[in-house]
Amino acid sequence: MINGVINVYKEKGFTSHDVVAKLRGILGQKKIGHTGTLDPDAEGVLPVCLGKATKLCDMLTDKDKIYETVLLLGKTTDTQDITGKVLEETDTGMLAAGKIEDCIKRYIGEYEQIPPMYSALKVNGKKLYELAREGKEIERKPRRVQIHDIRIQKTEIPRVWMEVSCSKGTYIRTLCHDIGQDLGTGACMESLLRTKVSRFELKDSLKLAQIEEMKKGGCLMEAVTPVDQMFSELGALTVLEEHAALAYNGNPVPEHFLENPGSGILEGTDGRKDTRRFRMYDEAGRFIGIYSFCQNSKEYRLEKMFLDQEELRG
């Protein structure tokens, strides 16, 4: 079984679930999970977790993301993107580029965003888009999202090309919709490209056909990020062989049970320091999990286990 994270370029027409299903066929393994839904017409970075890396799915879903999008002014749709039913069209001739850009920049920071009806959020066990397809609209509570930055790349009214850096849970099409409402012309999202999720960037992403070719050529592991390297900013610790069973079973590990005790200010491989959280290995080099240091008891306590018991038996 392959364990690690692969940076997939999700192409238009595929759902995130389609990507997972196709990868299961290409790689010949079932244990695969994606790290955050992209709409079928959206493209770009979709980190996919393989094997025991599926324990990372929730952690990567929580990471900040960067998108490139085209805002289309003057058109309001039921899905808030260009694929939806047009509800209203408005002339944009009176809009000036400066006014548009000032409005857009006001969204930088925190704002309350109401999730769209055409989304995978669940209410009483049913996905919103399922209700929307039945012609139902229900009240949705606004959610606080963080827009870290919006860089306007080009403005050619009625279109604006933007790069948006944002927190998890942000709907870019809703951002486009809200900007249009503020400008009084309405708007929708014409296109969406996700360019970054955490450490994974567009330039390194691979289409499914490329992944299949690498698998056939026996070089797929070149494209897989090992689980422990997802925490490369953390220092590394090694538990002594005679005490490794403590770590294997998720128990606290006293500092003097380590090969390198007193290493509470280890630097991660990217040069940053973290005095509290560490990667724990055994003397065979197997990655056990993430541990945090408790200063009072001078011991390391498990945060998340990644070692499978099958590895020990193997």
Coordinates of C-alpha atoms in Angstrom, one line a residue:
M1 CA 0.0 0.0 0.0
I2 CA 1.2 3.5 -0.8
N3 CA 1.3 5.9 2.1
G4 CA 1.6 9.6 1.6
V5 CA 0.1 12.6 -0.1
I6 CA -0.1 13.3 -3.8
N7 CA -0.8 16.7 -5.3
V8 CA -3.5 16.1 -7.9
Y9 CA -4.5 18.6 -10.6
K10 CA -8.3 18.2 -10.6
E11 CA -9.5 18.8 -14.1
K12 CA -12.9 20.3 -15.2
G13 CA -15.7 17.9 -15.3
F14 CA -14.5 15.7 -12.4
T15 CA -15.9 15.9 -8.9
S16 CA -13.4 15.4 -6.0
H17 CA -15.0 12.0 -5.4
D18 CA -14.4 11.1 -9.1
V19 CA -10.7 11.8 -8.6
V20 CA -10.6 9.5 -5.6
A21 CA -12.5 6.7 -7.5
K22 CA -10.1 7.0 -10.5
L23 CA -7.1 6.9 -8.3
R24 CA -8.3 3.8 -6.6
G25 CA -8.3 2.1 -10.0
I26 CA -4.9 3.5 -11.0
L27 CA -3.2 2.7 -7.8
G28 CA -5.0 -0.5 -7.0
Q29 CA -5.8 0.5 -3.4
K30 CA -9.0 1.5 -1.6
K31 CA -7.7 3.6 1.3
I32 CA -7.7 7.0 -0.4
G33 CA -9.3 10.3 0.7
H34 CA -9.4 13.9 -0.7
T35 CA -8.8 17.0 1.4
G36 CA -11.6 19.4 0.4
T37 CA -14.2 19.5 -2.3
L38 CA -13.7 21.4 -5.5
D39 CA -16.8 22.0 -7.7
P40 CA -16.9 20.0 -11.0
D41 CA -16.2 23.1 -13.1
A42 CA -13.3 24.2 -10.9
E43 CA -9.7 23.2 -11.5
G44 CA -6.5 23.0 -9.6
V45 CA -4.8 21.7 -6.6
L46 CA -6.4 18.8 -4.8
P47 CA -4.1 17.0 -2.3
V48 CA -5.1 13.4 -2.0
C49 CA -4.2 11.2 1.0
L50 CA -3.1 7.6 0.4
G51 CA -3.0 4.8 2.9
K52 CA -2.3 5.9 6.5
A53 CA -2.0 9.5 5.3
T54 CA -5.8 9.5 5.2
K55 CA -5.5 10.5 8.9
L56 CA -4.3 13.8 7.5
C57 CA -7.5 14.6 5.5
D58 CA -9.1 16.7 8.2
M59 CA -5.8 18.5 9.0
L60 CA -5.3 19.5 5.4
T61 CA -8.9 20.6 4.9
D62 CA -8.3 23.1 7.7
K63 CA -5.4 24.8 5.8
D64 CA -5.5 28.1 4.1
K65 CA -5.9 28.2 0.3
I66 CA -5.2 30.4 -2.7
Y67 CA -7.5 30.7 -5.7
E68 CA -7.5 32.5 -9.1
T69 CA -11.0 33.5 -10.1
V70 CA -12.8 35.6 -12.7
L71 CA -15.6 37.8 -11.3
L72 CA -18.3 38.4 -13.9
L73 CA -20.4 41.5 -13.0
G74 CA -23.9 42.1 -14.2
K75 CA -25.2 38.5 -14.0
T76 CA -26.8 36.8 -11.0
T77 CA -27.4 33.1 -11.0
D78 CA -29.0 30.6 -8.6
T79 CA -25.7 28.7 -8.1
Q80 CA -23.6 31.9 -7.9
D81 CA -21.4 30.7 -10.7
I82 CA -21.7 30.8 -14.5
T83 CA -23.2 27.3 -14.7
G84 CA -26.4 28.3 -12.9
K85 CA -29.8 29.6 -14.0
V86 CA -29.6 33.3 -14.7
L87 CA -31.9 35.1 -12.3
E88 CA -31.1 38.7 -13.3
E89 CA -28.9 40.6 -15.7
T90 CA -27.9 44.2 -15.1
D91 CA -26.0 46.8 -17.2
T92 CA -22.5 47.5 -15.9
G93 CA -21.8 50.5 -18.0
M94 CA -22.0 52.9 -15.1
L95 CA -19.3 51.1 -13.1
A96 CA -15.8 52.5 -12.9
A97 CA -12.8 50.3 -12.3
G98 CA -11.8 52.3 -9.2
K99 CA -15.2 51.8 -7.6
I100 CA -15.0 48.0 -8.3
E101 CA -11.6 47.7 -6.9
D102 CA -12.4 49.7 -3.8
C103 CA -15.4 47.4 -3.1
I104 CA -13.3 44.3 -3.6
K105 CA -10.6 45.5 -1.2
R106 CA -13.1 46.0 1.5
Y107 CA -13.6 42.2 1.7
I108 CA -10.0 41.7 3.0
G109 CA -10.3 40.6 6.6
E110 CA -13.0 38.7 8.4
Y111 CA -16.6 38.8 7.1
E112 CA -19.8 36.9 7.6
Q113 CA -20.5 34.7 4.6
I114 CA -23.8 32.9 4.0
P115 CA -23.1 29.5 2.4
P116 CA -24.8 29.0 -0.9
M117 CA -27.7 26.6 -1.4
Y118 CA -25.8 24.8 -4.0
S119 CA -23.2 23.4 -1.6
A120 CA -22.4 20.1 0.1
L121 CA -23.1 21.4 3.6
K122 CA -25.7 19.3 5.4
V123 CA -28.8 20.4 7.2
N124 CA -30.7 17.7 9.1
G125 CA -28.7 15.1 7.3
K126 CA -29.4 16.3 3.8
K127 CA -27.0 18.2 1.5
L128 CA -28.0 21.7 0.6
Y129 CA -27.6 21.1 -3.1
E130 CA -30.1 18.2 -2.9
L131 CA -32.7 20.6 -1.3
A132 CA -31.9 23.2 -4.0
R133 CA -32.5 20.7 -6.8
E134 CA -35.9 20.1 -5.2
G135 CA -36.6 23.8 -5.5
K136 CA -36.3 24.4 -1.8
E137 CA -34.4 27.2 -0.1
I138 CA -33.8 27.2 3.6
E139 CA -32.3 29.7 6.0
R140 CA -28.5 29.3 6.4
K141 CA -26.5 30.8 9.3
P142 CA -23.7 33.1 8.2
R143 CA -20.2 31.8 8.9
R144 CA -17.2 33.9 9.7
V145 CA -14.5 33.5 7.1
Q146 CA -11.1 35.2 6.7
I147 CA -10.0 36.7 3.4
H148 CA -6.3 37.2 3.9
D149 CA -5.7 39.1 0.7
I150 CA -7.2 39.8 -2.7
R151 CA -4.9 40.8 -5.5
I152 CA -6.6 42.2 -8.5
Q153 CA -4.7 41.0 -11.6
K154 CA -6.8 42.7 -14.3
T155 CA -10.0 44.6 -14.7
E156 CA -11.9 44.7 -18.0
I157 CA -15.5 45.5 -17.1
P158 CA -17.7 43.4 -16.7
R159 CA -14.8 41.0 -15.7
V160 CA -12.3 41.2 -12.9
W161 CA -9.4 38.7 -12.6
M162 CA -8.5 38.1 -8.9
E163 CA -6.2 36.1 -6.8
V164 CA -7.8 35.3 -3.4
S165 CA -6.0 34.0 -0.3
C166 CA -8.5 32.7 2.3
S167 CA -9.3 30.5 5.2
K168 CA -11.0 27.1 5.1
G169 CA -14.8 27.2 4.5
T170 CA -14.7 30.2 2.2
Y171 CA -16.9 30.0 -0.9
I172 CA -15.3 32.0 -3.7
R173 CA -18.5 32.1 -5.7
T174 CA -20.3 33.5 -2.7
L175 CA -17.6 36.2 -2.4
C176 CA -18.2 37.1 -6.1
H177 CA -22.0 37.1 -5.5
D178 CA -21.6 39.4 -2.4
I179 CA -19.3 41.8 -4.3
G180 CA -21.9 42.1 -7.0
Q181 CA -24.7 42.8 -4.5
D182 CA -22.6 45.6 -3.0
L183 CA -22.0 47.1 -6.4
G184 CA -25.7 46.9 -7.2
T185 CA -25.2 45.0 -10.5
G186 CA -25.1 41.5 -9.2
A187 CA -22.2 39.1 -10.1
C188 CA -21.3 35.5 -10.4
M189 CA -18.1 33.5 -10.6
E190 CA -17.0 32.7 -14.2
S191 CA -14.1 30.4 -13.5
L192 CA -12.1 29.1 -10.5
L193 CA -8.5 27.7 -10.3
R194 CA -7.1 26.6 -6.9
T195 CA -3.4 27.3 -7.0
K196 CA -2.3 26.4 -3.4
V197 CA -3.4 24.3 -0.4
S198 CA -0.9 24.4 2.5
R199 CA 2.5 23.4 1.0
F200 CA 1.0 22.0 -2.3
E201 CA 1.3 24.3 -5.3
L202 CA -0.2 24.3 -8.8
K203 CA 3.2 24.0 -10.5
D204 CA 3.8 20.6 -8.8
S205 CA 0.3 19.2 -9.4
L206 CA -0.2 16.1 -11.6
K207 CA -3.2 15.2 -13.8
L208 CA -4.6 11.7 -13.5
A209 CA -3.1 10.7 -16.8
Q210 CA 0.4 11.7 -15.6
I211 CA -0.1 9.8 -12.4
E212 CA -1.1 6.7 -14.3
E213 CA 2.0 7.0 -16.5
M214 CA 4.3 7.4 -13.5
K215 CA 2.7 4.3 -11.9
K216 CA 3.3 2.3 -15.1
G217 CA 6.9 3.6 -15.2
G218 CA 7.6 2.6 -11.6
C219 CA 8.4 6.2 -10.5
L220 CA 5.2 7.2 -8.8
M221 CA 6.8 7.5 -5.3
E222 CA 8.7 10.5 -6.6
A223 CA 5.4 12.4 -6.6
V224 CA 4.3 11.2 -3.1
T225 CA 5.1 13.3 0.0
P226 CA 5.7 10.9 2.9
V227 CA 3.4 11.4 5.9
D228 CA 6.2 12.6 8.3
Q229 CA 7.3 15.2 5.8
M230 CA 3.9 16.9 6.1
F231 CA 5.3 18.0 9.5
S232 CA 8.8 19.0 8.3
E233 CA 8.6 22.2 10.4
L234 CA 8.7 20.1 13.6
G235 CA 11.8 18.7 15.2
A236 CA 12.5 14.9 15.2
L237 CA 12.9 12.7 18.3
T238 CA 13.8 9.0 18.5
V239 CA 12.6 6.8 21.3
L240 CA 15.1 4.1 22.5
E241 CA 14.3 0.6 21.4
E242 CA 13.8 -0.8 24.9
H243 CA 11.1 1.9 25.5
A244 CA 9.5 1.9 22.1
A245 CA 6.5 -0.1 23.1
L246 CA 5.3 2.9 25.2
A247 CA 5.1 5.0 22.1
Y248 CA 3.6 2.2 19.9
N249 CA 0.7 2.0 22.4
G250 CA 0.2 5.7 22.6
N251 CA 1.5 6.1 26.1
P252 CA 3.5 9.2 27.3
V253 CA 7.2 8.9 26.7
P254 CA 9.5 10.3 29.5
E255 CA 12.2 12.6 28.2
H256 CA 15.0 10.2 29.4
F257 CA 13.6 7.4 27.3
L258 CA 14.8 9.2 24.2
E259 CA 17.9 8.8 22.2
N260 CA 18.3 12.6 22.2
P261 CA 16.9 13.8 25.5
G262 CA 16.8 17.5 26.3
S263 CA 16.1 18.4 22.7
G264 CA 13.1 20.7 23.5
I265 CA 14.4 23.4 21.1
L266 CA 15.0 21.3 18.1
E267 CA 14.7 23.1 14.7
G268 CA 12.5 21.7 12.0
T269 CA 13.9 21.0 8.6
D270 CA 12.7 24.3 7.3
G271 CA 14.6 26.2 10.0
R272 CA 11.7 27.3 12.1
K273 CA 11.6 26.3 15.8
D274 CA 8.8 24.7 17.7
T275 CA 9.5 24.0 21.3
R276 CA 6.3 22.0 22.0
R277 CA 5.5 19.6 19.1
F278 CA 7.7 16.9 17.6
R279 CA 7.8 14.0 15.2
M280 CA 8.5 10.8 17.0
Y281 CA 10.4 7.9 15.4
D282 CA 11.7 4.5 16.7
E283 CA 15.3 3.4 16.2
A284 CA 14.4 1.6 13.0
G285 CA 13.4 5.0 11.5
R286 CA 9.6 4.3 11.5
F287 CA 7.5 7.4 12.0
I288 CA 5.2 6.9 15.1
G289 CA 3.3 10.1 15.4
I290 CA 3.1 13.7 16.6
Y291 CA 3.9 14.4 20.2
S292 CA 3.8 17.4 22.4
F293 CA 6.2 18.1 25.3
C294 CA 4.8 18.6 28.8
Q295 CA 7.2 20.8 30.7
N296 CA 5.9 19.9 34.1
S297 CA 6.2 16.2 33.8
K298 CA 9.2 16.2 31.4
E299 CA 7.4 13.8 29.0
Y300 CA 6.1 13.7 25.5
R301 CA 2.4 13.0 25.0
L302 CA 0.8 11.7 21.8
E303 CA -1.3 14.1 19.7
K304 CA -1.8 11.9 16.7
M305 CA -0.7 8.4 15.9
F306 CA 0.4 7.5 12.4
L307 CA 2.1 4.1 12.9
D308 CA 0.1 1.1 12.0
Q309 CA 0.4 -2.1 14.0
E310 CA 0.9 -4.0 10.7
E311 CA 4.2 -2.2 10.3
L312 CA 5.5 -3.6 13.5
R313 CA 4.4 -7.1 12.6
G314 CA 6.0 -6.7 9.2

